[in-house]
Coordinates of C-alpha atoms in Angstrom, one line a residue:
M1 CA 83.8 107.3 99.4
Y2 CA 85.6 104.1 98.3
S3 CA 87.2 101.1 99.9
F4 CA 90.2 98.8 99.5
S5 CA 89.6 95.1 100.1
D6 CA 92.1 92.4 101.1
V7 CA 94.8 94.9 102.2
D8 CA 97.2 94.2 105.0
I9 CA 97.4 97.6 106.7
D10 CA 96.8 98.7 110.3
L11 CA 96.1 102.4 110.2
D12 CA 96.7 102.7 114.0
H13 CA 100.3 101.4 113.6
T14 CA 100.9 103.2 110.3
L15 CA 99.6 106.7 111.2
D16 CA 100.6 106.9 114.9
C17 CA 104.2 105.6 114.8
G18 CA 105.9 109.0 114.2
Q19 CA 106.5 108.8 110.4
V20 CA 103.8 111.3 109.5
F21 CA 102.4 114.1 111.7
R22 CA 99.2 115.4 110.2
W23 CA 96.9 112.6 111.1
E24 CA 94.5 112.5 114.2
R25 CA 92.3 109.8 115.4
E26 CA 88.6 110.8 115.6
G27 CA 86.6 107.9 116.9
D28 CA 87.0 105.0 114.5
W29 CA 88.4 107.2 111.8
W30 CA 91.8 108.7 111.1
V31 CA 91.7 112.2 109.6
G32 CA 94.6 113.8 107.9
V33 CA 95.7 116.3 105.3
V34 CA 97.5 114.9 102.3
N35 CA 98.3 116.6 99.0
G36 CA 96.1 119.6 99.9
D37 CA 93.0 117.5 100.7
V38 CA 91.4 116.1 103.8
I39 CA 91.3 112.3 104.0
R40 CA 89.3 110.2 106.4
A41 CA 90.2 106.6 106.6
R42 CA 89.0 103.7 108.7
N43 CA 90.0 100.1 108.7
D44 CA 88.7 96.7 109.7
I45 CA 91.8 94.6 110.2
E46 CA 89.8 91.3 110.4
S47 CA 88.2 91.8 107.0
G48 CA 91.2 93.5 105.5
T49 CA 89.1 96.4 104.3
V50 CA 90.0 100.1 104.4
L51 CA 87.2 102.7 103.9
V52 CA 88.3 106.1 102.6
D53 CA 86.4 109.4 102.3
S54 CA 88.4 111.7 100.1
S55 CA 88.2 113.6 96.8
L56 CA 91.7 112.3 96.0
P57 CA 91.8 109.6 93.4
R58 CA 91.7 106.0 94.6
E59 CA 95.1 105.3 92.9
F60 CA 96.7 108.2 94.8
V61 CA 95.5 107.0 98.1
A62 CA 96.7 103.4 97.3
S63 CA 100.1 104.8 96.4
Y64 CA 100.2 107.0 99.5
F65 CA 99.6 104.0 101.8
R66 CA 101.8 101.9 99.6
L67 CA 99.2 99.3 99.2
D68 CA 101.0 98.2 96.0
D69 CA 103.9 96.9 98.2
D70 CA 103.9 93.2 98.8
L71 CA 104.0 93.4 102.6
S72 CA 104.1 89.6 103.1
Y73 CA 107.1 89.3 100.8
I74 CA 108.9 92.2 102.7
L75 CA 108.2 90.7 106.1
D76 CA 109.2 87.2 105.0
S77 CA 112.5 88.6 103.7
I78 CA 113.4 90.3 107.1
D79 CA 112.1 87.5 109.4
K80 CA 115.5 86.3 110.4
D81 CA 115.4 86.0 114.2
R82 CA 113.0 86.0 117.2
Y83 CA 113.3 89.8 117.8
I84 CA 112.2 90.6 114.2
R85 CA 109.5 87.9 114.4
E86 CA 108.1 89.5 117.6
A87 CA 108.1 92.9 116.0
I88 CA 106.4 91.6 112.9
Q89 CA 103.7 89.9 115.0
R90 CA 103.2 93.0 117.2
Y91 CA 103.2 95.6 114.4
R92 CA 101.7 93.6 111.6
G93 CA 100.1 96.0 109.1
L94 CA 102.4 98.9 109.7
R95 CA 103.3 100.3 106.3
L96 CA 105.7 103.0 105.3
I97 CA 103.9 106.1 103.9
R98 CA 104.8 107.5 100.5
Q99 CA 104.7 111.1 101.7
E100 CA 105.4 114.1 99.5
P101 CA 109.1 114.7 99.8
W102 CA 109.0 118.5 100.6
E103 CA 106.6 118.0 103.5
C104 CA 108.6 114.9 104.7
M105 CA 111.9 116.8 104.7
I106 CA 110.5 119.8 106.6
S107 CA 108.6 117.6 109.0
Y108 CA 111.9 115.8 109.9
M109 CA 113.8 119.1 110.2
L110 CA 111.1 120.1 112.7
A111 CA 111.6 116.8 114.6
T112 CA 115.0 117.6 115.9
A113 CA 115.0 117.2 119.7
S114 CA 111.2 117.2 119.8
S115 CA 108.4 115.0 120.9
I116 CA 105.7 113.9 118.5
P117 CA 103.0 116.2 120.0
T118 CA 105.4 119.2 119.6
I119 CA 106.2 118.3 116.0
K120 CA 102.5 118.0 115.2
K121 CA 101.9 121.4 116.8
R122 CA 104.7 123.1 114.8
I123 CA 103.5 121.6 111.5
S124 CA 99.9 122.7 112.3
L125 CA 101.1 126.3 113.1
L126 CA 103.2 126.4 109.9
S127 CA 100.3 125.1 107.8
R128 CA 97.8 127.5 109.4
M129 CA 100.1 130.5 108.9
F130 CA 101.5 129.7 105.4
G131 CA 99.3 127.0 103.9
D132 CA 95.8 127.4 102.3
E133 CA 92.6 126.7 104.1
I134 CA 91.1 123.6 102.6
G135 CA 88.2 123.0 105.0
E136 CA 87.0 124.1 108.3
G137 CA 90.2 124.0 110.5
Y138 CA 92.3 122.2 107.9
Y139 CA 95.2 123.7 106.0
S140 CA 97.5 122.5 103.2
F141 CA 101.2 122.1 103.9
P142 CA 102.9 125.3 102.8
D143 CA 104.9 125.1 99.6
A144 CA 108.6 126.1 99.4
K145 CA 107.9 129.5 97.8
S146 CA 105.5 130.5 100.6
L147 CA 108.2 129.8 103.2
A148 CA 111.0 131.2 101.2
D149 CA 109.1 134.5 100.8
A150 CA 108.2 134.7 104.5
S151 CA 110.2 136.7 107.0
E152 CA 112.2 134.7 109.5
S153 CA 110.2 136.5 112.3
D154 CA 106.9 135.2 110.8
I155 CA 108.3 131.7 110.6
C156 CA 109.5 132.1 114.2
E157 CA 105.8 132.7 115.3
C158 CA 105.2 129.0 114.5
K159 CA 107.4 128.2 117.6
L160 CA 110.1 126.6 115.6
G161 CA 113.0 128.0 117.7
F162 CA 116.4 127.5 116.2
R163 CA 114.8 125.6 113.3
A164 CA 113.2 128.7 111.8
G165 CA 116.3 129.9 109.9
R166 CA 117.1 126.4 108.7
I167 CA 113.5 125.9 107.4
Q168 CA 113.6 129.2 105.6
K169 CA 117.0 128.4 104.1
A170 CA 115.8 125.0 102.9
A171 CA 112.7 126.7 101.4
Q172 CA 114.8 129.2 99.6
Q173 CA 117.0 126.5 98.1
V174 CA 114.0 124.4 97.0
A175 CA 111.8 127.3 95.7

């Protein structure tokens, strides 16, 4: 377990805004699967500290949460009118995630005409069926080869609807 001090990040805003779909809130902690590992993270906004429980290197987690980005500079550069100012105040600490490109692409292909809970369910089914178990109830995101080699009917079992063929075609092109 390790911590990051003096960081401007709000995990609630960052992990529950619809940019990533493999994180769930469990009490004071956020639990997610990233890069084939389970991460638990909790923050104290007032002290600016984030506590992380993961076997992933500290540098990887800092990069994933983009803690190296100068958030104050970014926000100052876009603070041009009252609407942006209100959004900055309301969502202070929201950071873009540096998600693995393959998972990001497939996640957004699954997002077409879908609610966030539905997207999460599809990704969970896809990971359970084609990913590797990495802990009790946790599965890695499937790699392109696993999906490229799967039958379209197996992919359809993940309740992807019309997206199944497109997901398989994308996997075949990437693999």
